[in-house]
Tab-separated table of C-alpha atoms and ligand atoms in Angstrom:
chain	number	residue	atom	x	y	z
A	1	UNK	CA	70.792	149.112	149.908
A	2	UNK	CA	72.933	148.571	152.984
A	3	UNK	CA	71.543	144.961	152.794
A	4	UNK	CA	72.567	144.395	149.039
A	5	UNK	CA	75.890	145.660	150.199
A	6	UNK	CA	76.440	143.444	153.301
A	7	UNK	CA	76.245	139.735	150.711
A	8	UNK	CA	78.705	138.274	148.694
A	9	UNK	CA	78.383	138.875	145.006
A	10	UNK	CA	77.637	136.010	142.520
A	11	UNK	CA	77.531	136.541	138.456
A	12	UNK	CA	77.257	133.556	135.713
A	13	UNK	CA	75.326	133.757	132.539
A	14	UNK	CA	73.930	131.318	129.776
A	15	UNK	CA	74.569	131.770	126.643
A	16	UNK	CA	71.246	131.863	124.093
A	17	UNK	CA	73.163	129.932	121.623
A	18	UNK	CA	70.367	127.229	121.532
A	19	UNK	CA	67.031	126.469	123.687
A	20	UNK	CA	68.467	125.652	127.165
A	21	UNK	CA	69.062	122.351	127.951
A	22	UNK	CA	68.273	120.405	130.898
A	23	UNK	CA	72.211	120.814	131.262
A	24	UNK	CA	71.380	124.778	131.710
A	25	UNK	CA	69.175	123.922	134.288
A	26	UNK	CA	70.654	121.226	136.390
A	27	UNK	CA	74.540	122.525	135.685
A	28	UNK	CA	73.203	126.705	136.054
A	29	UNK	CA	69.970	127.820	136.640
A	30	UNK	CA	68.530	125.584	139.377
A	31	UNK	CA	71.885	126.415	141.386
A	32	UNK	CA	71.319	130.455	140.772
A	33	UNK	CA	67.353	129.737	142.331
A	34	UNK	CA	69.039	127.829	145.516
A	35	UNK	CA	71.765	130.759	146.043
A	36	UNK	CA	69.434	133.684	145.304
A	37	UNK	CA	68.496	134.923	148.607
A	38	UNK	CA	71.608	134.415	150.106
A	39	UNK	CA	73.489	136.531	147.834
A	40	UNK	CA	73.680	139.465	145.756
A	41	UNK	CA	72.941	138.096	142.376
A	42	UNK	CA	73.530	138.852	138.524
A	43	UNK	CA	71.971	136.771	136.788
A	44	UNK	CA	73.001	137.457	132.249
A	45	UNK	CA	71.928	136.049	128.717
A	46	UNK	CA	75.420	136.462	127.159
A	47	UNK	CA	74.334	137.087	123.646
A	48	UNK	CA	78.102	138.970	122.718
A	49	UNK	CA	79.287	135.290	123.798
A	50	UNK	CA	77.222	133.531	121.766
A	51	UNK	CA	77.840	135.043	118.182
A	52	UNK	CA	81.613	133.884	118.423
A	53	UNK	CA	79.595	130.921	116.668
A	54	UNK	CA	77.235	132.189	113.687
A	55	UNK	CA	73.987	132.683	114.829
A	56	UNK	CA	69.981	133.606	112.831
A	57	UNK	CA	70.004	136.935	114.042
A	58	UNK	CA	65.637	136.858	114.248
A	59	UNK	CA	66.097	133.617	116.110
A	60	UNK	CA	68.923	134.695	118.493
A	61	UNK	CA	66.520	137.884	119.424
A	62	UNK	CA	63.752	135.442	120.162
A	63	UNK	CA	65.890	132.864	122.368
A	64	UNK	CA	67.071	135.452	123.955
A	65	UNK	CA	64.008	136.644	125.537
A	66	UNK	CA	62.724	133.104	125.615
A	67	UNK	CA	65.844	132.292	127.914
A	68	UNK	CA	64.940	135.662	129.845
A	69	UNK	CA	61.400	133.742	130.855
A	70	UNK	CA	62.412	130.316	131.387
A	71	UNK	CA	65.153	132.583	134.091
A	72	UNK	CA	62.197	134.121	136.275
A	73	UNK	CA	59.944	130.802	135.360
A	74	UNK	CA	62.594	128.580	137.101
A	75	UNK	CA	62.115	131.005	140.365
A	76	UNK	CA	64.557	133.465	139.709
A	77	UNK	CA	62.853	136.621	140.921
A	78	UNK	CA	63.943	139.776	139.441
A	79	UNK	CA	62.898	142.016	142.233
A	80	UNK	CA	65.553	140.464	144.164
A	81	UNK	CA	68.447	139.614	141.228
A	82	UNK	CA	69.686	141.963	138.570
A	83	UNK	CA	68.732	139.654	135.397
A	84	UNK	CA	69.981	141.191	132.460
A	85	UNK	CA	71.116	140.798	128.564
A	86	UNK	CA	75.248	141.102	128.164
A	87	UNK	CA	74.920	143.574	125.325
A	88	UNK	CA	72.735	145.831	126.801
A	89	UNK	CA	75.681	146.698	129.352
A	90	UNK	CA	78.410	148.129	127.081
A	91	UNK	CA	81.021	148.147	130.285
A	92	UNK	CA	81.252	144.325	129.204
A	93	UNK	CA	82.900	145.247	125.397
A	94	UNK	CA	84.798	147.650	126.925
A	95	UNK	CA	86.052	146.111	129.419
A	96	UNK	CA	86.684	142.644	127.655
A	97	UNK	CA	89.354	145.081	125.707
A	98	UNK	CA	91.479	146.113	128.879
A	99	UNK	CA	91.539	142.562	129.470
A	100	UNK	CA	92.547	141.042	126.375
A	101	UNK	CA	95.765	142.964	127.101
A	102	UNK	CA	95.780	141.277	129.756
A	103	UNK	CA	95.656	137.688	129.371
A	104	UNK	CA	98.469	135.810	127.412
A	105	UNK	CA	97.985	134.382	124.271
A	106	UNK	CA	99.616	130.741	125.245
A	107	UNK	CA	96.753	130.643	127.879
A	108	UNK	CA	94.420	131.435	125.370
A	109	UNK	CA	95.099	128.564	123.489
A	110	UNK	CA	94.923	126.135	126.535
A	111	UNK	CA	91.096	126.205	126.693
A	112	UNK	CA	89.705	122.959	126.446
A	113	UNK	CA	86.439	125.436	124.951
A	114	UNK	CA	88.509	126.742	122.278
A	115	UNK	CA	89.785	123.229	121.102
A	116	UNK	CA	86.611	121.758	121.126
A	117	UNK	CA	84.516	124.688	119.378
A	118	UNK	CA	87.212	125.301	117.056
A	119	UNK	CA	86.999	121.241	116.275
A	120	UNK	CA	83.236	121.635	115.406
A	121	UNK	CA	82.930	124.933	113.484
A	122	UNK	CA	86.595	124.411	111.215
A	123	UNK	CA	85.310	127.125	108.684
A	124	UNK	CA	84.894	129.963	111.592
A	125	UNK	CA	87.638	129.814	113.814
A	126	UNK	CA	87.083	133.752	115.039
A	127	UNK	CA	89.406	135.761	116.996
A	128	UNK	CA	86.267	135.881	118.976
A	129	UNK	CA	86.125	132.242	119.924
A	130	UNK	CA	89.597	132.458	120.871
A	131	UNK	CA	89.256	135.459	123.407
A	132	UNK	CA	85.797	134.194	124.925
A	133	UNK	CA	87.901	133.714	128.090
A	134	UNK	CA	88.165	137.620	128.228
A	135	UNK	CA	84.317	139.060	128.259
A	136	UNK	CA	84.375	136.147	130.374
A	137	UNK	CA	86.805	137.937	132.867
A	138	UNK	CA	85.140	141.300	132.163
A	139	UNK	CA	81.396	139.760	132.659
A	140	UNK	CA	82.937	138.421	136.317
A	141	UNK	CA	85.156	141.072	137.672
A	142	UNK	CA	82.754	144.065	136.609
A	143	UNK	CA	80.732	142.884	139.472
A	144	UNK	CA	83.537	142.406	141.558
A	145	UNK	CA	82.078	139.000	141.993
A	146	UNK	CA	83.125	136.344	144.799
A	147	UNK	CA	81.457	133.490	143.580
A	148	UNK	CA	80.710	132.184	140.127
A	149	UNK	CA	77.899	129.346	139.871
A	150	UNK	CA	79.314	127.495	137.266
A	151	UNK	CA	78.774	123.400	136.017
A	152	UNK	CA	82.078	121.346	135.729
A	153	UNK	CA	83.135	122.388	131.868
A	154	UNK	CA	83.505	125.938	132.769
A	155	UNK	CA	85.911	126.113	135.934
A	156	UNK	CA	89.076	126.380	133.584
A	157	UNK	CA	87.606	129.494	132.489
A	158	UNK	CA	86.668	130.980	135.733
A	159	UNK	CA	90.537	129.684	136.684
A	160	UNK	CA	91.998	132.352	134.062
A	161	UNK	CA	89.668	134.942	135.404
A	162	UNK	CA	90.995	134.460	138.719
A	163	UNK	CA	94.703	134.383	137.040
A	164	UNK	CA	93.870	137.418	135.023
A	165	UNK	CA	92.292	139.388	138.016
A	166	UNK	CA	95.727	138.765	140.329
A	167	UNK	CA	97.602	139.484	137.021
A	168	UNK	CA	95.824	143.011	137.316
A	169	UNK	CA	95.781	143.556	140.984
A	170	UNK	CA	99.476	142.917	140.902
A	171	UNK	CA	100.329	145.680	138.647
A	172	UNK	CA	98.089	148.162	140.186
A	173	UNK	CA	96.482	147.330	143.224
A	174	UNK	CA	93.132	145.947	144.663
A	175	UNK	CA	91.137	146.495	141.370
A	176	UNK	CA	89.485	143.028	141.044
A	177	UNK	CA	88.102	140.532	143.668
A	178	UNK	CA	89.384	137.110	142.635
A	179	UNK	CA	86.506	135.066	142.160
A	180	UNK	CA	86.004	131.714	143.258
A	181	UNK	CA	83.880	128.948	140.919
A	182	UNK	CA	80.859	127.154	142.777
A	183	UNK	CA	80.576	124.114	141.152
A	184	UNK	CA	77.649	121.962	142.326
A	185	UNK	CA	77.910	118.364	143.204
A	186	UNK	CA	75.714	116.885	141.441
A	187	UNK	CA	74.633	117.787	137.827
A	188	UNK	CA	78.012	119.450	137.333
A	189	UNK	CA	78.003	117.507	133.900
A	190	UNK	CA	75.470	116.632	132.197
A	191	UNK	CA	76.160	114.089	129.890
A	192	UNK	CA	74.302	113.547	126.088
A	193	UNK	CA	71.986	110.695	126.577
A	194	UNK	CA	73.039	109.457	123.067
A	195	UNK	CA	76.955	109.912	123.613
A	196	UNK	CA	77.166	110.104	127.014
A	197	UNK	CA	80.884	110.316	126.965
A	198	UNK	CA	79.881	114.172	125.392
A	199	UNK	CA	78.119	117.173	128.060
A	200	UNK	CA	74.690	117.998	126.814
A	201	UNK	CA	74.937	121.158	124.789
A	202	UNK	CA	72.883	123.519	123.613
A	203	UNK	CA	73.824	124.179	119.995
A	204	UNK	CA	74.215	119.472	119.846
A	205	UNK	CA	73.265	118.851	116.225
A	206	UNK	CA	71.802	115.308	117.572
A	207	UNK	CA	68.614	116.822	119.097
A	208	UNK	CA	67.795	113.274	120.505
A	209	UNK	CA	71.072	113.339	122.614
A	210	UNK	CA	69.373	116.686	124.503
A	211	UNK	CA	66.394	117.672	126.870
A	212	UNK	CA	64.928	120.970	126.560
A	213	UNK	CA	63.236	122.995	129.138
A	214	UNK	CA	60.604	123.386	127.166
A	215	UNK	CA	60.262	120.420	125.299
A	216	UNK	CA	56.591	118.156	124.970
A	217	UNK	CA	56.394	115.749	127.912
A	218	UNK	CA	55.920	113.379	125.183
A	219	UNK	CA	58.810	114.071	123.373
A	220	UNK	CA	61.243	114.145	126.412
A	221	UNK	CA	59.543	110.512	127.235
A	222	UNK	CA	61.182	109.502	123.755
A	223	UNK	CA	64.151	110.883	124.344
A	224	UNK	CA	64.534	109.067	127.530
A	225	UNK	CA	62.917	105.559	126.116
A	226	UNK	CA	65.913	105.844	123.538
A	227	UNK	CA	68.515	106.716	125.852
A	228	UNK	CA	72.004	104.666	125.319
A	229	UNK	CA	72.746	102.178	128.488
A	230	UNK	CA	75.171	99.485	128.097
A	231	UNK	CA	74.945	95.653	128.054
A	232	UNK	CA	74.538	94.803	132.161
A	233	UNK	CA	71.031	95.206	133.597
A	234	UNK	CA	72.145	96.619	136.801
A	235	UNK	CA	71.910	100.447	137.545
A	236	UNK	CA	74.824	101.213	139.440
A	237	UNK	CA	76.862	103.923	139.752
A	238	UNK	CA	79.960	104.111	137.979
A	239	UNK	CA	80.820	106.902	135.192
A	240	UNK	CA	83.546	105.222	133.609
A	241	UNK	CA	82.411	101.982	132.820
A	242	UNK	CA	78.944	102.731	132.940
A	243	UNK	CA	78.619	106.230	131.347
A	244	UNK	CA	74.901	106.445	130.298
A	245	UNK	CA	73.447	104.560	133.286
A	246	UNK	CA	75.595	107.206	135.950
A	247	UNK	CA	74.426	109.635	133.778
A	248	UNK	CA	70.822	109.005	133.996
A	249	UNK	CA	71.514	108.191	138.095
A	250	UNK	CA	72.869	111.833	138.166
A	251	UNK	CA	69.841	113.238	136.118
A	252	UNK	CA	67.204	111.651	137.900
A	253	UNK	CA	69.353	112.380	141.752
A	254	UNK	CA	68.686	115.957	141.245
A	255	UNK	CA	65.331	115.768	139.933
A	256	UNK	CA	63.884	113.301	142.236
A	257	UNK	CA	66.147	114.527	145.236
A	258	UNK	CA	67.477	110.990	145.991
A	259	UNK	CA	71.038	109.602	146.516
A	260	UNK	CA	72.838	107.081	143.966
A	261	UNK	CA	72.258	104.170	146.600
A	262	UNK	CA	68.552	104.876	147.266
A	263	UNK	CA	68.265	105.026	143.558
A	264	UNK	CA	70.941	101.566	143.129
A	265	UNK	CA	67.988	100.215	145.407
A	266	UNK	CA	65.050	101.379	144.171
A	267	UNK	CA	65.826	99.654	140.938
A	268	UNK	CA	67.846	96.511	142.342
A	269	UNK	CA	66.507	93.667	139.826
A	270	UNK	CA	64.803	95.730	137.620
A	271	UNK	CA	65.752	96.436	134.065
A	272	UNK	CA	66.828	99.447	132.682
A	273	UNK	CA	63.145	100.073	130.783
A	274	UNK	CA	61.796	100.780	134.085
A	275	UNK	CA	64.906	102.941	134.973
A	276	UNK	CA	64.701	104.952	132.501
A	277	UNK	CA	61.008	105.441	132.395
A	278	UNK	CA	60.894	106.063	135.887
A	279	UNK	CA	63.502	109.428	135.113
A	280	UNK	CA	61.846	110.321	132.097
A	281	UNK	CA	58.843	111.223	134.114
A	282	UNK	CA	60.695	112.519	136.760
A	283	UNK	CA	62.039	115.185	134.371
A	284	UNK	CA	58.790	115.918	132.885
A	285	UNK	CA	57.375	116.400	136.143
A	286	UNK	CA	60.784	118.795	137.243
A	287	UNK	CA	60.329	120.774	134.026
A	288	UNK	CA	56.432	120.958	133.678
A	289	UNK	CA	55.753	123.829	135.829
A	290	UNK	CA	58.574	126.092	134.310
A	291	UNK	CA	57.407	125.570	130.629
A	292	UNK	CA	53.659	126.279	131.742
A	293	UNK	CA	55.079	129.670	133.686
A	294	UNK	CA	57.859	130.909	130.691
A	295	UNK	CA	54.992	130.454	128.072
A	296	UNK	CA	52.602	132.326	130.517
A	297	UNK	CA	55.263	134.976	130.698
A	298	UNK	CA	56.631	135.464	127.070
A	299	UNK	CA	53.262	136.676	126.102
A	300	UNK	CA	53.541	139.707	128.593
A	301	UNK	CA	55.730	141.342	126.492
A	302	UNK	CA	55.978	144.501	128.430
A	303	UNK	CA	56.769	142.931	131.258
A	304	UNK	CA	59.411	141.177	129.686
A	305	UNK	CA	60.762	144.211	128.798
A	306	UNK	CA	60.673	145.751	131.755
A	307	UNK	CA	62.324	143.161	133.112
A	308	UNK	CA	65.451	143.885	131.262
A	309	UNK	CA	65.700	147.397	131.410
A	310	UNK	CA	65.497	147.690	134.816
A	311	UNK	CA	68.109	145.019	134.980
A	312	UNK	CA	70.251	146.794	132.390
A	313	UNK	CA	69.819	149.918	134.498
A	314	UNK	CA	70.514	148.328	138.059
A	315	UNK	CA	73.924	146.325	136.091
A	316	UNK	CA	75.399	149.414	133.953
A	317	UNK	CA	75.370	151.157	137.693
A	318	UNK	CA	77.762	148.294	139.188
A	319	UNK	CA	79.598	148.013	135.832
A	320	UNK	CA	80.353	151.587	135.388
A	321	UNK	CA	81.254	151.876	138.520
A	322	UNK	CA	84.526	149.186	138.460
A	323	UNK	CA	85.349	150.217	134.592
A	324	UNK	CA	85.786	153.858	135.813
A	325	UNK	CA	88.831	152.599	138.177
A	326	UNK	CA	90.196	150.337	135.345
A	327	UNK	CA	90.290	152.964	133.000
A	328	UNK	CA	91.910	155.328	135.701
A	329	UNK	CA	94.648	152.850	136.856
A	330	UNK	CA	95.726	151.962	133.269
A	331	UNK	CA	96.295	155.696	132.338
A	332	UNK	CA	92.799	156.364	130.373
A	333	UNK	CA	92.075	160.766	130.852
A	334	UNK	CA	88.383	160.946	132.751
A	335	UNK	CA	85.615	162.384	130.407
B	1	AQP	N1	75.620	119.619	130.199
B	1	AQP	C1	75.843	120.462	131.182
B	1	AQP	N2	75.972	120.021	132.447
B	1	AQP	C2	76.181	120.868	133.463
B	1	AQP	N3	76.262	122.199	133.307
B	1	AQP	C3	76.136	122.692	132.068
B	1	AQP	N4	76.170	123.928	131.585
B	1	AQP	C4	75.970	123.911	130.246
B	1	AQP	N5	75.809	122.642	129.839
B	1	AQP	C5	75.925	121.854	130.944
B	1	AQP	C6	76.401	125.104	132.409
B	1	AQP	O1	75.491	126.097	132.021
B	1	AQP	C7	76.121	127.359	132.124
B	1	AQP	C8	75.960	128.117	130.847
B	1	AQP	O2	76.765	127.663	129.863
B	1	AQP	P1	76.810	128.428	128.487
B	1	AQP	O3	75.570	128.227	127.762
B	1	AQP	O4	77.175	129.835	128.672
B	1	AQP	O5	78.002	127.744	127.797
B	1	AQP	P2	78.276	126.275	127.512
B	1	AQP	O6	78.879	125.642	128.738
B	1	AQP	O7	79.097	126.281	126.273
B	1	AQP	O8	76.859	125.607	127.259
B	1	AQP	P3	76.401	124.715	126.052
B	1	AQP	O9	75.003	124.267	126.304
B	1	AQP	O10	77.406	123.650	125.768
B	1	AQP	O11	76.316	125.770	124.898
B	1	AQP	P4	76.938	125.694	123.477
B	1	AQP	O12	76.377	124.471	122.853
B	1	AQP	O13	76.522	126.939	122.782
B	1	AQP	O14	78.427	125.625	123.670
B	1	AQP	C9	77.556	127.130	132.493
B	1	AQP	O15	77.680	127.327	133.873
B	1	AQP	C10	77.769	125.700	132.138
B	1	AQP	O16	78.737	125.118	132.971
């Protein structure tokens, strides 16, 4: 205990709003694996996050304990991190109230999130998608969290938190630590490798634009065959003018663990066929072992389940334990 005690806190979640993406991995997961035994780690599936969009209720239960395998297939061991599902934790709803009363509405609508998801899904604009900022908050500062793993698209969020959390401390005291994001450097953003100007997401209605964790080799081969490049032949690094090629340099960086020049030479006269063949298989090879290991472990289903309550159990502790003090500095009367 007085170990767990002793290391910095970290908290981030995915959302099982679609199968995870190689995004989820590169811009989440693979980061969580690397800072695991260095810190004290809660690791979430944010399902309350992911019906501010409409979701198949059968298939959100099954992605969410799909996601829950591919977690402890990527390395993620749950002896050693609380790995949990959001909803299973009520301190989050609760919580997500207090601070909805605390975060300003003008803020609100400054999320690039909000914009963007109220853009694609015009006939559901929720009150939900428009506070997503706050059970973000509450998700953060119930662990009293001092780092949140995060990829690039999600630091304006973990910016309000922090605003939030000083909002609240200045009223009443150290309540909240102020979290800071940890945003890797590379595979912060990982692009669509149709419209690479877009990040890979989840719940992309172009399937060919995305890699899944635990997609065929064969069909993340495709994928990569069709990938959009532009009209040079050199692979070089250079996002703005060269969106899909940079893209592909930052994809295959991570998953071959080489820089952008030993890649820019590795491929100096060659055409982009072999490029992009060359990460394909890279990918496959990255992703291979973690497919093999989550479909090993989905069919345990009491593990699985075990998994989750104990992580529920080991979360709600933590939780409960910060939510009491909220509820006590705002004025709530104790049970
Ligand atoms: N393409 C990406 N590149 C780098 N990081 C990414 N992340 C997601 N996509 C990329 C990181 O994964 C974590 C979990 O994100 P999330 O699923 O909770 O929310 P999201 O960012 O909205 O992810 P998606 O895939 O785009 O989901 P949908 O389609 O449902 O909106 C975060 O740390 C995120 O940065």
């Amino acid at each position: 205990m007085s170990e767990i005690t002793e290391k910095k806190t970290i908290l981030s979640g995915i959302q099982p709003s679609g199968d995870l993406t190689l995004g989820s991995y590169l811009g989440a997961i693979k980061n969580w694996v690397e800072l695991s035994e260095e810190y004290n780690c809660f690791y979430c599936i944010v399902d309350m996050h992911s019906i501010t969009v409409r979701q198949n209720p059968a298939e959100l239960r099954k992605r969410t304990l799909a996601q829950l395998a591919q977690y402890i297939a990527s390395g993620l061991d749950p002896e050693k991190n609380t790995i949990f599902i959001q909803s299973h934790v009520s301190a989050h709803a609760e919580l997500s109230w207090v601070l909805s009363c605390y975060t300003m509405f003008g803020e609100l609508s400054r999320m690039t999130q909000f914009k963007d998801k109220s853009a694609k899904n015009a006939d559901n604009i929720n009150a939900g998608l428009f506070t997503y900022p706050s059970l973000m908050a509450a998700d953060i500062l119930l662990y009293q969290a001092d780092l949140v793993p995060v990829g690039g698209d999600q630091k304006q969020h973990v910016e309000l938190t922090r605003d939030i959390a000083n909002r609240f401390n200045g009223i009443y005291g150290d309540v909240f630590t102020v979290p800071e994001p940890f945003i890797p450097k590379v595979g912060a953003r990982i692009m669509s490798l149709t419209t690479p100007e877009n990040k890979m997401s989840k719940s992309d209605k172009d399937p060919g634009g995305c890699i899944y964790i635990m997609q065929k080799p064969e069909e993340i081969m495709r994928s990569f065959k069709r990938a959009v490049t532009d009209s040079e032949t050199c692979v070089r690094y250079d996002p703005e003018n060269k969106p899909g090629i940079s893209n592909l340099m930052s994809i295959y960086s991570v998953a071959a663990g080489k820089t952008f020049e030993e890649i820019e030479n590795e491929f100096a006269g060659k055409g982009y066929g072999d490029f992009k063949v060359r990460v394909g298989e890279s990918v496959v090879e990255m992703l291979r072992p973690i497919r093999e290991e989550s479909e090993r472990i989905l069919k345990d289903k009491a593990y699985v389940e075990q998994v989750y309550r104990e992580g529920a159990a080991r979360a709600s502790y933590v939780a409960n334990k910060t939510l009491r003090k909220v509820y006590k500095k705002v004025g709530f009367v104790a049970k």
